[in-house]
Coordinates of N, CA and C and ligand atoms in Angstrom, one line a residue:
M93 N 122.7 30.7 155.2 CA 122.4 31.0 154.0 C 122.1 32.3 153.8
P94 N 123.3 33.0 152.9 CA 123.0 34.6 153.0 C 121.7 34.8 152.2
T95 N 121.6 36.0 152.1 CA 120.5 36.5 151.2 C 120.8 37.5 150.2
Y96 N 120.3 37.5 149.0 CA 120.9 38.7 148.1 C 120.0 39.6 147.5
I97 N 119.3 40.4 147.2 CA 118.3 41.1 147.0 C 118.6 41.6 145.6
V98 N 118.3 41.5 144.1 CA 119.1 42.4 142.9 C 118.0 43.5 142.8
L99 N 118.3 45.0 143.0 CA 116.7 45.6 142.6 C 117.3 46.3 141.0
L100 N 116.2 45.9 140.7 CA 116.2 46.3 139.0 C 115.0 47.2 138.5
G101 N 115.6 48.1 137.6 CA 114.6 49.1 137.0 C 115.5 50.2 136.6
P102 N 114.9 51.5 136.1 CA 115.6 52.4 135.3 C 116.2 53.7 135.9
P103 N 116.7 54.8 135.4 CA 117.1 55.6 136.5 C 116.1 56.2 137.0
G104 N 115.9 56.6 138.7 CA 114.9 57.5 139.0 C 113.8 56.3 139.2
A105 N 113.5 55.1 139.0 CA 112.5 54.1 139.5 C 112.5 54.4 140.7
G106 N 113.6 54.4 141.3 CA 113.6 54.6 143.0 C 113.8 53.4 143.6
K107 N 115.2 52.7 142.8 CA 115.7 51.5 143.6 C 116.7 51.9 144.4
G108 N 117.3 52.9 144.5 CA 118.0 53.5 146.1 C 117.3 54.1 147.1
T109 N 115.7 54.5 146.9 CA 114.7 54.7 147.8 C 114.8 53.8 148.5
Q110 N 113.9 52.5 147.5 CA 113.8 51.4 148.3 C 114.4 50.2 149.1
A111 N 115.8 50.5 148.4 CA 117.0 49.4 148.9 C 117.1 49.9 150.3
G112 N 117.3 51.6 150.7 CA 117.5 52.2 152.0 C 116.7 51.2 153.0
I113 N 115.2 51.4 152.5 CA 114.1 50.8 153.3 C 114.4 49.4 153.5
L114 N 114.4 48.8 152.4 CA 114.8 47.1 152.8 C 116.3 46.8 153.8
S115 N 117.0 47.7 153.7 CA 118.1 47.4 154.3 C 117.8 47.6 155.6
E116 N 117.4 48.2 156.1 CA 116.7 49.2 157.3 C 116.2 47.9 158.0
K117 N 114.7 47.6 157.1 CA 114.1 46.3 157.7 C 114.9 44.7 157.8
F118 N 115.7 44.7 156.9 CA 116.3 43.4 156.9 C 117.6 42.9 157.7
K119 N 118.4 44.6 158.0 CA 119.2 44.8 158.3 C 120.7 43.7 157.3
L120 N 120.5 44.2 156.5 CA 121.2 43.7 155.4 C 122.5 44.8 154.7
P121 N 123.5 44.7 154.5 CA 124.3 46.4 153.5 C 123.0 46.9 152.6
H122 N 123.0 47.7 152.2 CA 122.8 48.7 150.9 C 124.0 48.9 149.9
I123 N 124.4 48.1 149.0 CA 125.4 48.2 148.3 C 124.7 48.6 146.6
S124 N 125.3 50.0 146.9 CA 124.8 50.7 145.4 C 126.0 51.3 144.6
S125 N 126.0 50.6 143.5 CA 127.4 50.7 142.7 C 127.6 52.4 142.2
G126 N 126.7 53.3 142.4 CA 126.4 54.6 142.0 C 126.8 55.3 142.9
D127 N 126.4 55.0 144.2 CA 126.9 55.4 145.2 C 129.1 55.1 145.5
I128 N 128.9 54.4 145.2 CA 130.6 53.8 145.7 C 131.7 54.5 144.4
F129 N 130.6 54.8 143.4 CA 131.9 55.2 142.2 C 131.8 56.7 142.6
R130 N 130.8 57.2 143.1 CA 130.5 58.7 143.3 C 131.4 59.2 144.6
E131 N 131.9 57.9 146.1 CA 132.4 58.4 146.7 C 133.6 58.4 146.1
N132 N 133.9 57.8 144.9 CA 135.7 57.3 144.7 C 135.8 58.8 143.8
I133 N 134.9 59.0 143.0 CA 134.9 60.5 142.7 C 135.3 61.5 143.7
R134 N 134.8 61.3 144.6 CA 135.0 62.7 145.4 C 136.4 62.2 146.3
N135 N 136.7 61.2 146.5 CA 138.1 61.1 147.4 C 139.2 60.8 145.8
N136 N 139.1 61.3 143.9 CA 139.8 61.3 143.8 C 140.5 60.3 143.8
T137 N 140.4 58.9 143.7 CA 140.7 57.7 143.2 C 141.4 57.7 142.2
E138 N 142.0 56.8 141.8 CA 142.1 56.3 140.4 C 141.0 55.5 139.9
M139 N 140.3 54.9 140.7 CA 138.8 54.2 140.2 C 138.1 55.5 139.6
G140 N 137.8 56.4 140.8 CA 137.0 57.8 140.5 C 137.2 58.0 139.2
K141 N 138.4 58.5 138.8 CA 138.9 58.8 137.8 C 138.2 58.6 136.4
I142 N 138.6 57.5 136.4 CA 138.1 56.4 135.3 C 136.6 56.8 135.3
A143 N 135.5 56.3 136.7 CA 134.5 56.2 136.7 C 133.8 57.8 136.2
Q144 N 134.5 58.6 136.3 CA 133.8 60.2 136.1 C 133.3 60.4 134.9
T145 N 134.5 60.1 134.0 CA 134.4 60.0 132.9 C 133.3 59.4 131.7
F146 N 132.7 58.4 132.6 CA 131.9 57.4 131.7 C 130.5 58.4 132.6
I147 N 130.5 58.1 133.9 CA 129.1 58.9 134.5 C 128.8 60.0 134.0
S148 N 130.1 61.0 134.0 CA 129.4 62.5 133.9 C 128.4 62.5 131.8
K149 N 129.0 61.5 131.2 CA 128.4 61.5 130.1 C 127.2 60.2 130.3
G150 N 126.6 59.6 131.2 CA 125.3 59.1 131.3 C 125.7 57.7 130.8
E151 N 127.0 57.4 130.5 CA 127.6 55.9 130.2 C 127.5 55.2 131.2
L152 N 127.9 54.0 131.1 CA 128.1 53.0 131.8 C 129.6 52.5 132.1
V153 N 130.0 52.8 133.2 CA 131.2 52.5 133.4 C 131.5 50.9 132.8
P154 N 132.7 50.7 132.7 CA 133.3 49.6 131.9 C 133.1 48.2 133.0
D155 N 132.7 47.4 132.3 CA 132.4 45.5 133.0 C 133.6 45.5 134.3
D156 N 134.6 45.5 133.5 CA 135.8 44.9 134.3 C 136.3 45.5 135.7
V157 N 135.9 46.9 135.2 CA 136.0 48.1 136.3 C 134.7 48.1 137.7
T158 N 133.8 47.9 137.0 CA 132.7 47.6 138.6 C 132.5 46.0 138.9
V159 N 132.7 45.3 137.6 CA 132.9 43.9 138.6 C 134.1 43.7 139.8
A160 N 135.2 44.4 139.8 CA 136.4 44.4 140.3 C 136.1 45.5 141.9
M161 N 135.1 46.5 141.4 CA 134.7 47.3 142.6 C 133.9 46.2 143.4
I162 N 132.6 45.7 142.7 CA 132.0 45.0 143.9 C 132.4 43.8 144.5
R163 N 133.3 43.0 144.1 CA 133.8 42.3 144.5 C 135.0 42.2 145.5
D164 N 135.3 43.4 145.6 CA 136.3 44.0 146.6 C 135.1 44.3 148.0
R165 N 133.9 45.1 147.6 CA 133.4 45.3 148.3 C 132.3 44.0 149.2
F166 N 132.0 42.8 148.8 CA 131.9 41.9 149.0 C 132.7 41.4 150.3
K167 N 134.0 41.7 150.1 CA 135.5 41.1 151.1 C 134.9 41.8 152.4
R168 N 134.0 43.1 152.4 CA 133.9 43.5 153.9 C 132.9 42.6 154.8
P169 N 133.2 42.4 156.1 CA 132.3 41.7 156.8 C 130.9 41.8 156.9
D170 N 130.6 42.6 156.9 CA 128.9 43.4 156.6 C 128.3 42.3 155.6
C171 N 128.9 41.9 154.7 CA 128.1 41.0 153.7 C 127.8 39.8 154.4
V172 N 128.3 39.4 155.2 CA 128.4 37.5 155.3 C 126.7 37.1 155.5
R173 N 125.7 38.1 155.8 CA 124.3 37.6 155.4 C 123.7 38.1 154.3
G174 N 124.7 38.5 153.2 CA 123.8 38.8 152.1 C 123.7 40.4 152.1
A175 N 123.1 40.6 151.3 CA 122.7 42.3 150.4 C 121.7 42.8 150.0
I176 N 121.7 44.0 149.8 CA 120.7 44.2 149.0 C 121.5 45.5 147.6
L177 N 121.3 44.7 146.8 CA 122.1 45.5 145.3 C 121.5 46.4 144.8
D178 N 121.8 47.1 144.4 CA 121.1 48.4 144.2 C 121.8 49.2 142.6
G179 N 121.7 48.6 141.7 CA 122.4 49.1 140.4 C 123.8 48.4 139.9
F180 N 123.9 47.2 140.3 CA 124.7 46.2 139.9 C 123.8 44.8 140.1
P181 N 123.8 43.9 139.3 CA 124.6 44.4 138.3 C 123.5 44.9 137.1
R182 N 124.0 45.5 135.5 CA 123.5 46.3 134.9 C 123.5 46.0 133.6
T183 N 124.7 44.8 133.5 CA 124.6 44.1 131.7 C 124.4 43.0 132.0
P184 N 124.6 42.1 130.8 CA 124.4 40.3 131.6 C 125.9 40.0 131.7
P185 N 127.1 40.3 131.3 CA 128.5 39.6 132.1 C 128.3 40.3 133.1
Q186 N 127.8 41.3 133.8 CA 128.0 41.8 135.0 C 127.1 40.5 136.0
A187 N 126.2 40.2 135.5 CA 125.4 39.6 136.1 C 125.8 37.9 136.5
D188 N 126.9 38.0 135.0 CA 127.5 36.4 135.2 C 128.1 36.3 136.3
S189 N 129.1 37.9 136.4 CA 130.1 37.7 137.4 C 129.8 37.5 138.5
L190 N 128.4 38.2 138.9 CA 127.9 38.1 139.7 C 127.6 36.9 140.8
A191 N 127.0 35.5 139.6 CA 126.5 34.6 139.9 C 127.6 33.8 140.1
E192 N 129.0 33.9 139.3 CA 130.1 33.0 139.8 C 130.5 34.0 141.2
M193 N 130.3 35.1 141.4 CA 131.4 35.7 142.9 C 130.4 34.7 144.0
L194 N 128.8 34.6 144.0 CA 128.0 34.5 145.2 C 128.4 32.6 145.1
R195 N 128.7 32.5 144.1 CA 128.6 30.6 144.0 C 130.0 30.3 145.1
E196 N 131.1 31.7 145.0 CA 132.4 31.4 146.0 C 131.9 31.5 147.1
F197 N 130.7 32.3 147.9 CA 130.3 32.7 148.9 C 129.3 31.7 149.5
G198 N 129.1 30.4 148.3 CA 127.6 29.9 148.5 C 126.8 30.3 148.7
G199 N 126.5 31.5 148.4 CA 124.9 32.1 147.8 C 124.9 32.3 146.3
K200 N 123.2 33.0 146.3 CA 122.9 33.1 144.9 C 121.9 34.3 145.0
V201 N 121.8 34.8 144.0 CA 120.5 35.9 143.9 C 119.4 35.2 144.3
D202 N 118.6 35.9 144.7 CA 117.5 34.6 145.5 C 116.3 36.0 144.9
L203 N 116.5 36.8 144.6 CA 115.0 37.8 144.4 C 115.3 38.8 143.5
V204 N 114.8 39.1 142.2 CA 114.8 40.6 142.1 C 114.0 41.2 141.8
P205 N 113.5 42.0 142.6 CA 112.2 43.3 142.3 C 112.5 44.1 141.2
F206 N 111.7 44.3 140.3 CA 111.7 45.1 138.8 C 111.2 45.5 139.1
I207 N 111.6 47.2 139.6 CA 110.7 48.7 139.8 C 110.3 49.3 138.2
T208 N 109.5 49.7 138.0 CA 108.9 50.0 136.7 C 108.1 51.6 137.1
A209 N 108.3 52.2 136.0 CA 107.8 54.0 136.0 C 107.6 54.2 135.0
P210 N 106.6 54.9 134.6 CA 106.5 56.1 133.6 C 107.7 56.9 132.9
A211 N 108.3 57.1 131.9 CA 109.3 57.8 131.9 C 109.4 59.4 132.1
E212 N 107.8 60.2 132.0 CA 107.9 61.0 132.6 C 108.1 61.2 133.9
A213 N 107.2 60.3 134.8 CA 108.1 60.0 135.9 C 109.0 60.4 136.7
L214 N 110.0 59.3 135.7 CA 111.5 59.3 136.1 C 112.4 60.6 135.8
I215 N 112.0 61.4 135.0 CA 112.5 62.5 134.5 C 112.2 63.5 135.7
E216 N 111.0 63.6 136.0 CA 110.7 64.4 137.2 C 111.2 64.2 138.7
R217 N 111.3 63.0 138.8 CA 111.6 62.3 140.1 C 113.2 63.2 140.2
L218 N 113.8 63.0 138.7 CA 115.3 62.8 138.7 C 115.6 64.4 138.7
A219 N 114.8 65.4 138.5 CA 115.1 66.6 138.3 C 114.7 67.1 139.7
G220 N 113.8 66.8 140.6 CA 113.6 66.9 141.5 C 114.4 66.3 143.0
R221 N 115.6 65.8 142.3 CA 116.3 64.6 143.3 C 117.3 65.9 144.1
W222 N 117.4 65.5 145.3 CA 118.7 66.2 146.4 C 118.9 65.1 147.2
S223 N 120.5 65.0 146.6 CA 121.3 63.7 147.7 C 122.0 64.2 148.5
C224 N 122.4 63.6 149.4 CA 123.1 63.6 150.4 C 124.7 63.9 150.3
K225 N 125.1 64.6 150.8 CA 126.8 64.9 149.8 C 127.5 63.3 150.8
E226 N 127.2 62.9 152.0 CA 127.9 62.4 152.6 C 127.4 60.6 152.3
C227 N 125.9 60.7 153.0 CA 125.6 59.1 153.1 C 125.2 58.9 151.6
G228 N 124.5 59.6 150.6 CA 124.3 59.4 149.5 C 122.3 59.4 149.8
H229 N 121.7 59.5 150.9 CA 120.4 59.6 150.8 C 119.9 60.4 150.1
A230 N 118.8 59.8 149.2 CA 118.3 60.6 148.1 C 116.9 61.2 149.2
F231 N 116.6 62.4 148.5 CA 115.4 63.6 148.8 C 114.6 63.8 147.6
H232 N 113.6 64.1 147.7 CA 113.1 65.1 146.2 C 112.3 66.2 146.8
S233 N 112.5 67.3 146.3 CA 111.8 68.6 146.2 C 110.5 68.4 146.9
K234 N 109.6 67.9 146.0 CA 108.3 67.7 146.1 C 107.8 66.6 146.6
F235 N 108.0 65.5 146.6 CA 107.8 63.5 147.0 C 108.5 63.5 148.5
N236 N 109.7 63.9 148.5 CA 110.2 63.3 149.8 C 111.0 64.5 150.1
P237 N 110.6 65.8 150.7 CA 111.4 66.9 151.4 C 112.0 66.5 152.3
P238 N 113.3 66.6 152.5 CA 114.0 66.7 153.8 C 113.5 67.8 155.0
K239 N 113.4 67.5 156.1 CA 112.9 68.0 156.9 C 113.9 69.4 157.2
T240 N 114.7 69.5 157.1 CA 115.8 70.7 157.2 C 115.9 71.4 155.5
P241 N 115.5 72.6 154.6 CA 115.8 72.5 153.5 C 117.4 72.4 153.3
G242 N 117.7 71.9 152.0 CA 119.1 71.7 152.0 C 119.9 70.6 152.8
H243 N 119.4 69.9 153.8 CA 120.4 69.1 155.0 C 119.8 68.1 155.0
C244 N 120.3 67.0 154.8 CA 120.1 65.4 155.3 C 119.2 65.4 156.3
D245 N 118.7 64.5 156.5 CA 117.8 64.1 158.0 C 118.5 63.4 158.9
F246 N 119.6 62.5 158.1 CA 120.4 61.3 158.8 C 121.6 62.1 159.4
D247 N 122.4 62.9 158.7 CA 123.8 63.4 159.3 C 123.3 64.4 159.0
Q248 N 122.8 65.3 158.7 CA 122.5 67.3 158.4 C 123.8 67.3 158.0
S249 N 124.3 66.4 156.7 CA 125.2 67.3 155.6 C 124.9 68.0 154.6
A250 N 125.1 68.6 154.0 CA 124.5 69.5 152.6 C 123.8 68.4 151.7
L251 N 122.9 68.8 151.2 CA 122.3 68.1 149.6 C 122.6 68.8 148.5
Y252 N 123.1 68.0 147.4 CA 123.5 68.4 146.1 C 122.4 67.7 145.1
Q253 N 122.8 68.1 144.2 CA 122.0 67.8 142.8 C 123.0 67.5 142.0
R254 N 122.7 66.1 141.8 CA 123.7 65.1 141.1 C 124.0 65.8 139.6
D255 N 124.8 65.6 139.0 CA 125.3 66.4 137.3 C 124.9 65.5 136.3
D256 N 124.9 64.0 136.7 CA 124.0 63.7 135.5 C 123.0 63.5 135.8
D257 N 122.0 64.2 136.6 CA 120.6 64.4 136.7 C 119.8 65.6 135.8
K258 N 121.0 66.1 135.0 CA 120.7 67.0 133.8 C 119.7 66.1 133.2
P259 N 118.5 67.4 132.3 CA 117.5 66.3 131.4 C 117.9 65.8 130.2
D260 N 119.1 66.0 130.0 CA 119.7 65.3 128.8 C 120.3 64.3 129.3
T261 N 121.3 64.6 130.1 CA 121.7 63.6 130.7 C 120.9 62.0 131.2
V262 N 119.8 62.4 131.6 CA 118.9 61.5 132.3 C 118.1 60.7 131.1
K263 N 117.9 61.7 129.8 CA 117.2 60.9 128.7 C 118.4 60.0 128.5
H264 N 119.7 60.3 127.8 CA 120.8 59.4 127.3 C 120.4 58.2 128.7
R265 N 120.9 58.5 130.0 CA 121.3 57.2 130.9 C 119.6 56.3 130.8
I266 N 118.2 56.8 130.3 CA 117.2 56.5 130.0 C 117.5 55.3 128.8
D267 N 117.8 55.4 128.0 CA 118.5 55.3 126.4 C 119.3 54.2 126.7
V268 N 120.5 54.2 127.5 CA 121.3 53.3 128.3 C 120.8 51.8 128.7
Y269 N 120.0 52.5 129.2 CA 119.2 51.2 130.2 C 118.7 50.5 129.5
Q270 N 118.2 51.3 128.2 CA 117.1 50.0 127.5 C 117.9 49.4 126.7
Q271 N 119.0 49.7 126.2 CA 119.9 49.1 125.6 C 121.0 47.8 126.1
Q272 N 121.4 48.6 127.1 CA 122.2 47.7 128.1 C 121.5 46.7 129.2
T273 N 120.9 47.6 129.8 CA 120.1 46.8 131.1 C 119.0 45.9 131.0
A274 N 118.1 46.7 130.5 CA 117.1 45.8 129.8 C 117.0 44.5 129.5
P275 N 117.9 43.9 129.3 CA 118.2 42.8 129.1 C 118.5 41.6 129.8
L276 N 118.8 42.2 131.0 CA 118.9 41.4 132.2 C 116.9 40.9 132.8
I277 N 115.9 41.8 132.4 CA 114.8 41.3 132.7 C 114.4 40.1 132.4
D278 N 114.8 39.7 131.0 CA 114.9 38.4 130.7 C 115.5 36.9 131.0
Y279 N 116.9 38.1 131.2 CA 117.8 37.0 131.8 C 117.2 36.8 133.5
Y280 N 116.6 37.1 134.4 CA 116.1 37.1 135.4 C 115.0 36.5 135.1
K281 N 114.3 36.6 134.3 CA 113.1 36.0 134.4 C 113.1 34.8 133.9
K282 N 114.2 34.1 133.1 CA 114.5 32.7 133.2 C 114.7 32.1 134.2
G283 N 115.7 32.6 135.4 CA 115.7 32.0 136.5 C 114.5 31.7 137.0
G284 N 113.6 32.5 136.9 CA 112.6 32.2 137.7 C 112.3 33.2 139.1
I285 N 113.3 34.3 139.1 CA 113.4 35.0 140.3 C 112.7 36.6 140.4
L286 N 113.0 36.5 139.0 CA 112.1 38.3 139.0 C 110.6 38.1 139.0
T287 N 110.3 39.6 140.1 CA 109.1 40.0 140.4 C 108.7 41.3 139.6
E288 N 107.7 42.2 138.9 CA 107.8 42.8 138.8 C 106.9 44.0 140.0
V289 N 107.5 44.9 139.9 CA 106.8 46.3 141.1 C 106.4 47.4 140.8
N290 N 105.3 47.7 140.4 CA 104.6 48.8 140.3 C 105.2 50.1 141.2
G291 N 105.8 50.8 140.4 CA 107.0 51.9 140.8 C 106.4 53.4 141.0
F292 N 104.8 53.4 140.3 CA 104.1 54.7 140.3 C 103.4 54.9 141.2
G293 N 104.0 54.6 142.3 CA 102.9 55.4 143.7 C 104.0 56.1 144.7
S294 N 103.0 56.5 145.4 CA 103.8 57.1 146.5 C 105.0 56.1 146.8
I295 N 106.3 56.7 147.6 CA 107.5 55.9 148.4 C 107.1 54.9 149.0
E296 N 106.1 55.1 149.9 CA 105.0 54.3 150.9 C 104.2 53.2 150.3
E297 N 103.5 53.4 149.1 CA 103.0 52.2 148.4 C 103.6 51.4 148.1
V298 N 105.0 52.1 147.0 CA 106.1 50.9 146.5 C 106.6 50.5 147.9
A299 N 106.7 50.7 148.9 CA 107.2 49.8 150.2 C 106.6 49.0 150.5
T300 N 105.4 49.2 150.7 CA 104.4 48.1 150.8 C 104.5 47.0 149.9
L301 N 104.3 47.4 148.3 CA 104.3 45.9 147.4 C 105.5 45.5 147.4
M302 N 106.8 46.1 147.6 CA 108.1 45.1 147.7 C 108.0 44.3 149.1
N303 N 107.2 44.6 150.2 CA 107.4 44.1 151.0 C 106.5 42.9 151.0
S304 N 105.5 42.8 150.2 CA 104.3 41.5 149.7 C 105.0 40.6 149.0
I305 N 106.5 40.9 148.4 CA 107.1 40.0 147.5 C 108.7 39.6 148.5
M306 N 108.6 40.0 149.7 CA 109.5 39.6 149.6 C 109.4 38.2 150.8
C307 N 110.6 37.4 150.9 CA 110.1 36.1 151.2 C 111.3 35.9 152.3
V308 N 111.7 36.6 152.6 CA 113.1 36.7 153.3 C 112.8 36.6 155.0
E309 N 113.5 35.8 155.4 CA 113.2 35.8 157.0 C 113.9 36.5 157.8
Ligands
LIG286 P1 123.4 55.3 139.5 O1 123.7 55.7 140.7 O2 122.9 54.1 140.1 O3 122.2 55.8 138.9 P2 120.6 55.3 138.2 O4 120.9 53.5 137.9 O5 120.6 56.3 137.5 O6 119.6 55.2 139.3 P3 119.1 56.4 139.9 O7 119.8 56.7 141.5 O8 119.4 58.1 139.2 O9 117.5 56.1 140.3 P4 117.2 55.2 141.9 O10 116.0 54.2 141.2 O11 118.3 54.9 142.8 O12 115.9 56.2 142.3 P5 116.2 57.3 143.8 O13 115.3 55.7 144.7 O14 117.4 58.4 143.8 O15 124.4 54.9 138.5 C1 125.1 56.4 137.8 C2 125.9 56.3 137.5 O16 126.9 55.4 137.7 C3 125.3 55.2 135.8 O17 124.6 56.0 134.9 C4 126.8 54.8 135.4 O18 127.6 55.6 134.8 C5 127.3 54.3 137.2 N1 127.5 53.3 137.5 C6 126.7 52.7 138.5 N2 126.1 51.3 138.1 C7 127.0 50.8 137.3 C8 127.3 49.4 136.6 N3 126.8 48.6 138.0 N4 128.0 48.9 135.7 C9 128.3 50.3 135.1 N5 128.5 51.6 135.4 C10 127.5 51.5 136.4 O19 114.7 57.9 143.3 C11 114.7 59.1 142.4 C12 114.4 60.3 142.7 O20 112.6 60.3 143.3 C13 115.0 60.7 144.5 O21 114.7 62.1 144.8 C14 113.4 60.2 145.0 O22 113.5 60.8 146.7 C15 112.3 59.9 144.6 N6 111.5 58.8 144.3 C16 112.1 57.5 144.8 N7 110.6 56.7 144.8 C17 110.0 57.7 144.4 C18 108.4 57.6 144.3 N8 107.5 56.3 144.6 N9 107.4 58.7 144.2 C19 108.0 59.6 143.8 N10 109.3 60.2 144.6 C20 110.2 59.0 144.1
LIG287 MG1 119.7 55.3 143.4

């Protein structure tokens, strides 16, 4: 039976960072909706052009575009054993679509770690984030600096600061999260699969907490 883990939490909580660690550990693909959108923007695809107009304002990309993109990603063979989902779903209709898609593959969402951190920490983390242009891996100038300044530890590509990490856009993303994504906390609580994880520690401390809630073989 495939295993699907959905990481939930506000912008900057550490979803991408922890998803990367889990992906290595469980040898499951890390599917980040934000990374796929950014790749499409870089490649100037039609979908990337649509996504850019929303992402630059800190708004959510419409559900139909997002769901179609994830459906497409699930077709790749690396998903047969499951996936670590980071940033999807982000609205209750997206969560319904995910449940429907997984039913088709004979799976379901198994666990939803909900990573929390205070708003000031989120803003500080995003202000100092440097992301790899190629693989999307996130570093932090203070909390997780790359070995060579300005370059990714994994593929040596250049690091850049995301346009939507500007303080005003971050504040708006946090509001959008509260209005449109936070309802998923109750959605998954009702399903009995949500576990809150205190994300306000070091990356290693949070990884240890994440490990303690995993029941994946
Ligand atoms: P997306 O890329 O998903 O952004 P986000 O949810 O806003 O989350 P972030 O990537 O900003 O934060 P994170 O939790 O991954 O934190 P990270 O691990 O990098 O989405 C971007 C946009 O795409 C959205 O605004 C929307 O427009 C669109 N979109 C995406 N998905 C969508 C969907 N499903 N539907 C509609 N639209 C969608 O960590 C942040 C920083 O902190 C890093 O520098 C890291 O090194 C550091 N850090 C991490 N953990 C710690 C720690 N414990 N202590 C100290 N520093 C830490
Ligand atoms: Mg992320």
